[in-house]
Short mmCIF file of C-alpha atoms in Angstrom, two decimals:
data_model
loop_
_atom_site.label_atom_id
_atom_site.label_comp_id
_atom_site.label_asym_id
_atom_site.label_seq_id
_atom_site.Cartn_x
_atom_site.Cartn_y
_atom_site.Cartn_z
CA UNK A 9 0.00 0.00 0.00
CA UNK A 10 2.50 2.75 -1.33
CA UNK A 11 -0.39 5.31 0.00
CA UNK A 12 0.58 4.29 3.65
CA UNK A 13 4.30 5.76 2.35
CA UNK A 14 1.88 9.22 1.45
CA UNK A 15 0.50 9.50 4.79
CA UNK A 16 3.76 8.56 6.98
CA UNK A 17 0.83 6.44 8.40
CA UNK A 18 3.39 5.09 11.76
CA UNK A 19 4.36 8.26 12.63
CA UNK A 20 1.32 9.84 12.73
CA UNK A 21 -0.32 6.73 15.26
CA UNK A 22 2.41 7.23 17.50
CA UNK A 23 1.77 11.03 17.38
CA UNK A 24 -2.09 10.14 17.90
CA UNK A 25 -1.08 7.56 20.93
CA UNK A 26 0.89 10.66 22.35
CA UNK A 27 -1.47 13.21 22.54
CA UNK A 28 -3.95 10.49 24.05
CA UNK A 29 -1.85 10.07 26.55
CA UNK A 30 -1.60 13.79 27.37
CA UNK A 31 -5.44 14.18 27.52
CA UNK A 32 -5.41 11.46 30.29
CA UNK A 33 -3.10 13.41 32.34
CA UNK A 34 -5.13 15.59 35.20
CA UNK A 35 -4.13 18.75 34.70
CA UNK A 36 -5.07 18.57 31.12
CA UNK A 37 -7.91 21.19 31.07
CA UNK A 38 -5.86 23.57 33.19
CA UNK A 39 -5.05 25.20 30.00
CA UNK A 40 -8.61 25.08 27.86
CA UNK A 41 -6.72 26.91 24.81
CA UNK A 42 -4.11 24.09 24.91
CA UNK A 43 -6.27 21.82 25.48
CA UNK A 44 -8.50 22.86 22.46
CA UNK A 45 -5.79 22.66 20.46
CA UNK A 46 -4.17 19.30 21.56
CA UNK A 47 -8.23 17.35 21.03
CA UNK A 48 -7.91 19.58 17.55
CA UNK A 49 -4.87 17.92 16.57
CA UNK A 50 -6.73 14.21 17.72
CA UNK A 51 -9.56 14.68 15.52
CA UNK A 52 -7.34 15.53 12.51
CA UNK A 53 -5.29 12.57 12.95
CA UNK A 54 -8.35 10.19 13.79
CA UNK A 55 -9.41 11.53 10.50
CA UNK A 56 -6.36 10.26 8.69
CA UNK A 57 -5.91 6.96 10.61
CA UNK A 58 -9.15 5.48 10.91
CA UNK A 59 -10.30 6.04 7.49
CA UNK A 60 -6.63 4.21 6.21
CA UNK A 61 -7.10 1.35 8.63
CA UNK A 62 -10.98 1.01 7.79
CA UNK A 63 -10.14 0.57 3.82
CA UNK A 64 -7.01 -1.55 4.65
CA UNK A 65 -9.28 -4.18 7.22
CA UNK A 66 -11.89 -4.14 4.05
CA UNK A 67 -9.23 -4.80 1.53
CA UNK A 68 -7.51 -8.01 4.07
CA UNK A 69 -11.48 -9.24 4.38
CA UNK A 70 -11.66 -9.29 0.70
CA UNK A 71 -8.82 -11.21 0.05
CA UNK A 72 -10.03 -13.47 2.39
CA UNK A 73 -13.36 -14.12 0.41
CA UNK A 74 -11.53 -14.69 -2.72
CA UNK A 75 -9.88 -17.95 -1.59
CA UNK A 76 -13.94 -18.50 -0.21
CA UNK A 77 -15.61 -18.27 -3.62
CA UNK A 78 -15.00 -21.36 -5.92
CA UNK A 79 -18.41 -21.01 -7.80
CA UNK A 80 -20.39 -19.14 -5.55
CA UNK A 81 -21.94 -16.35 -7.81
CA UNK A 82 -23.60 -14.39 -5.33
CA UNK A 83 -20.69 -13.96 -3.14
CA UNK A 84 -18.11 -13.02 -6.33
CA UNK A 85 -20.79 -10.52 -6.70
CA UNK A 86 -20.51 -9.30 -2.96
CA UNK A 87 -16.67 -8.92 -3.86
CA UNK A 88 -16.65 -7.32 -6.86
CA UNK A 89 -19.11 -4.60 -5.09
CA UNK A 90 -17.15 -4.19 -2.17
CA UNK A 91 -13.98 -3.86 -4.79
CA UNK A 92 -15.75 -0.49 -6.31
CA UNK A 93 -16.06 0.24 -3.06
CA UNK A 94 -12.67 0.53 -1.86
CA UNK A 95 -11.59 1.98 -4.79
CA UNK A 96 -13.58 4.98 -4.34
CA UNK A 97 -12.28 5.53 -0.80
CA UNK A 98 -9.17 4.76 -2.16
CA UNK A 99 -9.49 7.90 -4.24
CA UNK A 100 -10.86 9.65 -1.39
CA UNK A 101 -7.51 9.05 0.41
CA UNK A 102 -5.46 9.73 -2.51
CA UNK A 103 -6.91 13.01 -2.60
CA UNK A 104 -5.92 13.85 0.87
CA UNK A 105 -2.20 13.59 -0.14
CA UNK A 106 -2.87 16.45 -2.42
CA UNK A 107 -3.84 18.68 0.60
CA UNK A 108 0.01 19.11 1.51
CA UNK A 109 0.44 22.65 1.56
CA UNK A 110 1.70 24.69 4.47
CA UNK A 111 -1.66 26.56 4.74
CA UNK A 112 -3.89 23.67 2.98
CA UNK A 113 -5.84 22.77 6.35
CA UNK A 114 -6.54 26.58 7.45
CA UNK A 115 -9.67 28.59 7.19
CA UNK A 116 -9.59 30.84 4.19
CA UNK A 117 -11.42 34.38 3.01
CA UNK A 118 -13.42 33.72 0.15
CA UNK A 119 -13.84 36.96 -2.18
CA UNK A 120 -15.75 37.30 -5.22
CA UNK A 121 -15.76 40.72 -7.32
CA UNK A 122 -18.17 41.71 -10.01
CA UNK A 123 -16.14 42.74 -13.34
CA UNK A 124 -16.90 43.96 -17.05
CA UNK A 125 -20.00 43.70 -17.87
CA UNK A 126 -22.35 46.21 -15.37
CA UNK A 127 -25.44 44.79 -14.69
CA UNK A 128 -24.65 41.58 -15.71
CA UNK A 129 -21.59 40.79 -13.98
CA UNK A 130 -22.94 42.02 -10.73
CA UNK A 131 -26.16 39.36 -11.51
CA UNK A 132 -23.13 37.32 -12.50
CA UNK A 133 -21.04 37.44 -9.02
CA UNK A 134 -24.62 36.89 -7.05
CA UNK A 135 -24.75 33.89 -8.80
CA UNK A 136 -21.20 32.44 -8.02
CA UNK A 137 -21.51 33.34 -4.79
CA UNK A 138 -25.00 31.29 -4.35
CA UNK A 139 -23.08 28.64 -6.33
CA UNK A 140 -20.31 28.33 -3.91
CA UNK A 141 -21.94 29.03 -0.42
CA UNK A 142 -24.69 26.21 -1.60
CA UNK A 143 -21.52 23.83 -1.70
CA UNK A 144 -19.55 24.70 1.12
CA UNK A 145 -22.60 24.57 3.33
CA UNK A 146 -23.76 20.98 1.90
CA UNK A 147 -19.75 20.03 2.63
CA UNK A 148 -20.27 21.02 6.45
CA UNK A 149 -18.42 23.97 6.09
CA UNK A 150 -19.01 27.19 8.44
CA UNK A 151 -19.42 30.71 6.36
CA UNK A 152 -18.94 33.55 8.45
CA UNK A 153 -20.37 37.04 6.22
CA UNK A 154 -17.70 40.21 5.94
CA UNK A 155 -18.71 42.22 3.85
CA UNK A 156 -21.57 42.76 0.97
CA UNK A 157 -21.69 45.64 -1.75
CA UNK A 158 -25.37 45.35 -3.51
CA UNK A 159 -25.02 46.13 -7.13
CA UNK A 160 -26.87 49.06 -7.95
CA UNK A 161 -29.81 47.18 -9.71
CA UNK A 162 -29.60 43.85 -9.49
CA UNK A 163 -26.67 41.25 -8.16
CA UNK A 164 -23.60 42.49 -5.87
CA UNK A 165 -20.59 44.34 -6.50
CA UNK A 166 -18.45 42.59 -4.13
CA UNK A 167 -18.40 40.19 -0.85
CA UNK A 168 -15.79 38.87 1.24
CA UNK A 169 -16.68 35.46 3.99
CA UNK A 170 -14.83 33.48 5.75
CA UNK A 171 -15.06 29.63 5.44
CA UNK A 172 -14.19 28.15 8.49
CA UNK A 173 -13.51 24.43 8.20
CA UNK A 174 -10.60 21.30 7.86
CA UNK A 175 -9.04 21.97 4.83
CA UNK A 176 -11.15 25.24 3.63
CA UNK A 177 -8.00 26.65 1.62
CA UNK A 178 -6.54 23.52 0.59
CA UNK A 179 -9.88 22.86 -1.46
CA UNK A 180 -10.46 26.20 -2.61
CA UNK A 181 -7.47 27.52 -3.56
CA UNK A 182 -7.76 26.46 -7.26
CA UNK A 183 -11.00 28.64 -7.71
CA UNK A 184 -8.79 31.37 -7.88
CA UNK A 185 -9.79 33.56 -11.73
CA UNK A 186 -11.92 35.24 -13.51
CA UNK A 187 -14.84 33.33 -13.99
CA UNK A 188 -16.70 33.64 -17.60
CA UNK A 189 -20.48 33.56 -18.26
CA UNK A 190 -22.12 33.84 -21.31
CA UNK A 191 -25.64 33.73 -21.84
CA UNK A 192 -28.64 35.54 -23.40
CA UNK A 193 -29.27 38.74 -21.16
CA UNK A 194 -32.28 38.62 -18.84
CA UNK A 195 -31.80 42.54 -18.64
CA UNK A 196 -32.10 42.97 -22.59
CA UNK A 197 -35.01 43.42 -24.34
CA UNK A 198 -33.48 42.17 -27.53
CA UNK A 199 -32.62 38.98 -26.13
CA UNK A 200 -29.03 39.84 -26.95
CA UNK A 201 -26.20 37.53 -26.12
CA UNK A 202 -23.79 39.21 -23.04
CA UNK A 203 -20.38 37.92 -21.60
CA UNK A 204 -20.03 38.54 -18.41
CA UNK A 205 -16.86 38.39 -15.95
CA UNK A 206 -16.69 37.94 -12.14
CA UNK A 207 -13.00 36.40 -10.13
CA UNK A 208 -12.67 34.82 -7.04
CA UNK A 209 -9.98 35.90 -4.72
CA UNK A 210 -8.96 32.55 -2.31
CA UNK A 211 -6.77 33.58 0.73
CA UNK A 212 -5.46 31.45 3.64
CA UNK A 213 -6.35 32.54 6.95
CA UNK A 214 -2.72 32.72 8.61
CA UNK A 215 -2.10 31.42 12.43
CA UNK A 216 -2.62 34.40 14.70
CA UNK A 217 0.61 33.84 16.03
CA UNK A 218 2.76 34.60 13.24
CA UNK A 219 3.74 38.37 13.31
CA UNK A 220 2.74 40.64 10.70
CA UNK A 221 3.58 44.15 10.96
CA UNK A 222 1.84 46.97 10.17
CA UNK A 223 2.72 50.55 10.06
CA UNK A 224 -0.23 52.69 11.35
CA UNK A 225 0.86 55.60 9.25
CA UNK A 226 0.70 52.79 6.08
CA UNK A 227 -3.23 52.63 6.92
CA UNK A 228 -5.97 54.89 5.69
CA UNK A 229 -9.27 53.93 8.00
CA UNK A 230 -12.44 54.75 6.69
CA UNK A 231 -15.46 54.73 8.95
CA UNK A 232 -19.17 54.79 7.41
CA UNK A 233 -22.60 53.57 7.79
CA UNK A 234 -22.91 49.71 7.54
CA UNK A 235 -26.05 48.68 4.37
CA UNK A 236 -28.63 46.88 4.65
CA UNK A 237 -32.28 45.37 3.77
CA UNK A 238 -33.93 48.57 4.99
CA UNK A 239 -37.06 49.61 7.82
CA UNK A 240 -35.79 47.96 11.24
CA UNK A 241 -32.77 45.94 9.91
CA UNK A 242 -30.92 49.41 8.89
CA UNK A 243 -27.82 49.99 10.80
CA UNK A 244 -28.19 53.32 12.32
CA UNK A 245 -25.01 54.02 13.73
CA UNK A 246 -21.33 54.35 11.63
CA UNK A 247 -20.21 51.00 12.26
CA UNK A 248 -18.27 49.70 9.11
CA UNK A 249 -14.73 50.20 8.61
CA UNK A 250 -12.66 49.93 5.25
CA UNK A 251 -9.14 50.15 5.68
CA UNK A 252 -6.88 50.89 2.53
CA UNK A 253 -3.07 49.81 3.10
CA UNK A 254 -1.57 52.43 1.32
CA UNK A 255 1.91 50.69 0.32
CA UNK A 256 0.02 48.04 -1.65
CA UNK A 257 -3.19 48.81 -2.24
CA UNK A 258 -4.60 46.55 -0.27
CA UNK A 259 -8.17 47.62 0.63
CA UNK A 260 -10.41 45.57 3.14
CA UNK A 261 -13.82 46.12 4.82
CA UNK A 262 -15.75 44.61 7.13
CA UNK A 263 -19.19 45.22 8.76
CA UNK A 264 -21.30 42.38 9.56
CA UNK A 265 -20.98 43.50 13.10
CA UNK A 266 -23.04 46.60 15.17
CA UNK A 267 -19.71 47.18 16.83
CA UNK A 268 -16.85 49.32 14.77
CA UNK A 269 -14.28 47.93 17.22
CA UNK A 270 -15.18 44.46 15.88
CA UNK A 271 -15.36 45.44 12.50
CA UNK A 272 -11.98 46.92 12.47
CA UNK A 273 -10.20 44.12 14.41
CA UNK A 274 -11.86 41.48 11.51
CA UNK A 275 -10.58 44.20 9.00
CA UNK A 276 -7.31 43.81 10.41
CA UNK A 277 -7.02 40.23 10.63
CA UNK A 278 -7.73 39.47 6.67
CA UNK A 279 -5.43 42.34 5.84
CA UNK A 280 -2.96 40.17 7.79
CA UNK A 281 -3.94 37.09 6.14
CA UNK A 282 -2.92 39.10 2.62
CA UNK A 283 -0.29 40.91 3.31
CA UNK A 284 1.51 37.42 4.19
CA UNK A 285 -0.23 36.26 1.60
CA UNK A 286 1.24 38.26 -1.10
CA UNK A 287 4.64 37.87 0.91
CA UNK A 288 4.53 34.27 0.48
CA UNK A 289 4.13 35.33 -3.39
CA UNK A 290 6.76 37.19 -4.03
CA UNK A 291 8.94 34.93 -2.26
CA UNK A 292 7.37 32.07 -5.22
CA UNK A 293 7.82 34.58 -7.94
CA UNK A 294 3.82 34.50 -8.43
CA UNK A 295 3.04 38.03 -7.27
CA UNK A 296 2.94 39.27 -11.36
CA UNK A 297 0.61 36.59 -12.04
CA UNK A 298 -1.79 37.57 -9.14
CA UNK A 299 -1.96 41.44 -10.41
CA UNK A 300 -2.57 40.25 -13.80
CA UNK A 301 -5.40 38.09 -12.10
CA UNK A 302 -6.74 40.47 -10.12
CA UNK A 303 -6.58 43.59 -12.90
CA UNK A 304 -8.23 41.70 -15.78
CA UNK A 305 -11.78 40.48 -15.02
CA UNK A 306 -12.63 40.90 -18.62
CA UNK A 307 -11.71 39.37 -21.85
CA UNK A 308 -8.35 37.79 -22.68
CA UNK A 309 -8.14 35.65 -18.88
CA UNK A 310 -10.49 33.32 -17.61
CA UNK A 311 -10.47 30.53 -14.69
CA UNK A 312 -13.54 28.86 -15.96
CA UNK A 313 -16.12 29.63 -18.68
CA UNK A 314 -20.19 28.95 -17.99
CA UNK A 315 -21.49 28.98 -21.40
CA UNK A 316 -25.56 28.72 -21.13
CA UNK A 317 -25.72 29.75 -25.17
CA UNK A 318 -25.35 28.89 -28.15
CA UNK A 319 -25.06 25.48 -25.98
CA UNK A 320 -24.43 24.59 -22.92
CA UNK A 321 -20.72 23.90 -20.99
CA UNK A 322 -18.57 24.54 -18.06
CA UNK A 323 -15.07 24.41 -18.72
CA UNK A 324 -12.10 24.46 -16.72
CA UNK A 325 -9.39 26.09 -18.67
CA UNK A 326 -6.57 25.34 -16.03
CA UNK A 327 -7.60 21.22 -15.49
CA UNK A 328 -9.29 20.84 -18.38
CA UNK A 329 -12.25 18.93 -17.06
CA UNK A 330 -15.80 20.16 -18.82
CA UNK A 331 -19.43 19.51 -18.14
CA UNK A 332 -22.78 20.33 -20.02
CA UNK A 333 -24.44 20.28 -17.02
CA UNK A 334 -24.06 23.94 -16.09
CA UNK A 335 -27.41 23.65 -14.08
CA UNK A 336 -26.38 21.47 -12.08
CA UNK A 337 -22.61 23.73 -11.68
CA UNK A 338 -24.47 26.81 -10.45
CA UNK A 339 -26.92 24.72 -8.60
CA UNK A 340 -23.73 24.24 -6.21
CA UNK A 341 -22.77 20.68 -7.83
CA UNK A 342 -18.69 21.85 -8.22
CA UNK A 343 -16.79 18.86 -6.47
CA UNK A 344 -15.55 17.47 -9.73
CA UNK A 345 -14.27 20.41 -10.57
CA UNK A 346 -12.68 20.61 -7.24
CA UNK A 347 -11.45 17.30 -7.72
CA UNK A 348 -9.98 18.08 -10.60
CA UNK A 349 -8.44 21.02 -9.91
CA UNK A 350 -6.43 19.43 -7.09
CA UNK A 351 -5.34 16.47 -9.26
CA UNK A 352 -4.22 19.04 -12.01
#
């Protein structure tokens, strides 16, 4: 089983028998925040482990049968469906190995920003972002709500969330683009056909700990009144904050919270997560490729395309994989595509 080899499987049981051992000691909850993260680091190995040893038992069982079968139809039929079986959790586990990256098991802040287009790309970005938030919450994960711009018809300009969750960046990070739609316009009386542009910004959500420093005379804070639906849901009071780092560019805003305080420490903590972000990037020799990225939501780049006319597709330009089921793509249905992306 070379993917034992992947997954260092030994070490990480005697790591797993260790940190049992310290949650048995009395003193354990003295510290709750190292004890939080000590039954954190059991899950995520139980997750590994027991998954590997499951499929391995199931494989030894099968063997067994084999030498059990002689003629017996209905039982080489109960092997052959158990063999399908571990071979899909055998992908499953395989896939795992692809989650390797230093930030691949952190949170991440999920952006998506309408682009050319007007109208249409802001209908355009409201419908990636139901797209993805309908498959992150189906996959368990949490979505925490930064910030919203409403477009000024229809759609949104802009919103920023968190997704808290194992492995949140480490699935995502590959929906990174511009994303492409083209379609007959809704919004034209002709019936013309539009393309319309949206990208998706993928950031890891760094470790607290690690230092990031930031100039206060590099910040420009901006303090206004937070949006909303209107009559008793209006947010009376100046609450949101937008903070512009001035050396880069940067500009982040926040205010799904009443309090500004809040706002601005959540402000601070994803301009953190980029500004070590786009360290790690230079350090890669990527950064040029992420202005490009971000600069050109229009024609010439592209992530993926969503064509719903002159017939239908979804194609992934960077894995190649392609689908005409685009109903079932904006319906939330993207884990191939994930998939795919990670294999790639």
């Amino acid at each position: 089983m070379l993917l034992g080899g992947l997954f260092d499987l030994d070490s990480k049981v005697i790591e797993l028998n260790k940190l049992s051992c310290r949650m048995e000691a009395i003193d354990f909850w003295n510290d709750k925040d190292e004890a939080t993260k000590v039954i954190n680091q059991v899950n995520d190995l139980k997750s590994i482990i027991v998954p590997f040893q499951e499929l391995e038992k199931s494989i030894s069982n099968n063997f067994e049968m084999l030498e059990l079968i002689d003629d017996d139809m209905d039982l080489c039929s109960l092997v052959e469906a158990e063999y399908y079986q571990d071979f899909a959790r055998l992908e499953e586990l395989k896939l795992q190995t692809y989650l390797s990256g230093e930030y691949d098991g952190n949170n991440c802040i999920f952006e998506i920003h309408s682009g050319a287009g007007g109208t249409e790309a802001c209908d355009w970005a409201n419908m990636l972002y139901r797209m993805y938030t309908r498959y992150l919450l189906k996959k368990g994960y949490k979505l925490e709500e930064m910030d919203k711009q409403d477009g000024e018809e229809v759609g949104i300009k802009s919103v920023c969330f968190r997704v808290i969750g194992k492995n949140a960046y480490g699935y995502l990070k590959h929906e990174k683009g511009v994303h492409r739609l083209v379609r007959i316009s809704p919004f034209d009386s002709n019936k013309r056909r539009h393309t319309s542009f949206a990208s998706v910004e993928i950031i890891p959500e760094i470790d607290k700990t690690i230092d990031v420093v930031i100039q206060e005379k590099d910040l420009k804070i901006d303090i206004y009144r937070s949006s909303g639906p209107g009559g008793q849901g209006v947010n009376t009071t100046d609450s949101a904050v937008r903070i512009t780092h001035l050396p880069t560019g940067i500009v982040v805003t926040c205010q799904n919270e009443r309090s500004q305080i809040q706002n601005k420490e959540h402000c601070m903590e994803i301009l953190k997560s980029k500004l070590y972000s786009l360290e790690l990037e230079k350090q890669t020799e990527k950064l040029s490729n992420m202005k490009s990225e971000q600069k050109a939501i229009a024609f010439g780049s592209g992530k993926r395309s969503y064509v719903m006319c002159p017939y239908t597709l979804v194609k992934d330009n960077e894995s190649g994989y392609e689908t005409s089921s685009i109903d079932k793509v904006l319906d939330g249905e993207i884990e191939e595509f994930i998939k795919e992306g990670l294999r790639k």
